[in-house]
């Protein structure tokens, strides 16, 4: 069994200090957590992408703290070695610091070892309150999916000079407030490089190029379970959706043709029990 990843061990993984890049992948249930664990990733993100890849919503705004806790608990029951980071969903950290800490505590009690929240400088009071309550926080700047309506869609951020500098300032503010790592999503490689150079905590990129201290992808994208859209930044390592459809087609064909179940996939009476029931000539086997 591999050693458990801890928050301090993640915080120390800065590429410029010679550290190996961090690997994070999402998971939303126990089988996903077991796969991530056996693959040896460093961190599991119980992402609010749950809304889109598992629950069928068009964006992440519909999931609640209770939904996130339900799925975090399923991941945690697999007792994976990777650090479990759970997303604070939209509106769980926007109203007050008290609300934020209470909602984060719900995720920690469900099994999260850290929480992630989206946004820049304006989240500093919430981050400080969480850190004060001993809850490790991962930041998330750039394309923040919970701001989909404010951004006018899922759009790459930081393309303009001022916007790029604002991202650097945001990430610095998050690190200063106590975030142990910051996700950089949907920004030009050059901007992610500037951010990564500007902060002492690791940056974890998704659609943010190769200069980050680590990378995160959505499990269903990596495995090809979600195959309706392939964002530019996704690399698929398997085609499980089409493999699954083929497997289910083969199962359906076998059932319809009477090929499933076969004798070896069925339970049988002993010869004596069969005989006692008058089933002479039946193909009785021991169970
Ligand atoms: O919810 C999620 O999966 C995320 C990643 C895209 C970083 O926040």
mmCIF file of C-alpha atoms in Angstrom, residues 20 22 29 46 57 72 77 94 97 99 104 135 145 162 171 189 191 219 253 260:
data_model
loop_
_atom_site.group_PDB
_atom_site.id
_atom_site.type_symbol
_atom_site.label_atom_id
_atom_site.label_comp_id
_atom_site.label_asym_id
_atom_site.label_seq_id
_atom_site.Cartn_x
_atom_site.Cartn_y
_atom_site.Cartn_z
ATOM 1 C CA UNK A 20 8.082 15.867 -9.589
ATOM 2 C CA UNK A 22 1.722 16.570 -8.967
ATOM 3 C CA UNK A 29 -17.478 7.289 -6.002
ATOM 4 C CA UNK A 46 -14.257 15.248 -5.649
ATOM 5 C CA UNK A 57 -26.617 18.996 -15.478
ATOM 6 C CA UNK A 72 -17.064 12.633 -0.901
ATOM 7 C CA UNK A 77 -14.977 4.761 2.005
ATOM 8 C CA UNK A 94 -20.457 33.172 -0.864
ATOM 9 C CA UNK A 97 -17.503 33.126 6.680
ATOM 10 C CA UNK A 99 -21.573 29.493 6.427
ATOM 11 C CA UNK A 104 -16.548 22.939 4.635
ATOM 12 C CA UNK A 135 -9.345 23.181 7.168
ATOM 13 C CA UNK A 145 -16.952 27.189 -13.890
ATOM 14 C CA UNK A 162 -4.564 43.606 -17.387
ATOM 15 C CA UNK A 171 -3.089 33.749 -7.048
ATOM 16 C CA UNK A 189 0.399 28.767 -20.968
ATOM 17 C CA UNK A 191 0.086 33.386 -17.968
ATOM 18 C CA UNK A 219 -11.731 11.118 -14.703
ATOM 19 C CA UNK A 253 -27.299 -10.192 -28.151
ATOM 20 C CA UNK A 260 -26.728 -16.246 -21.638
#
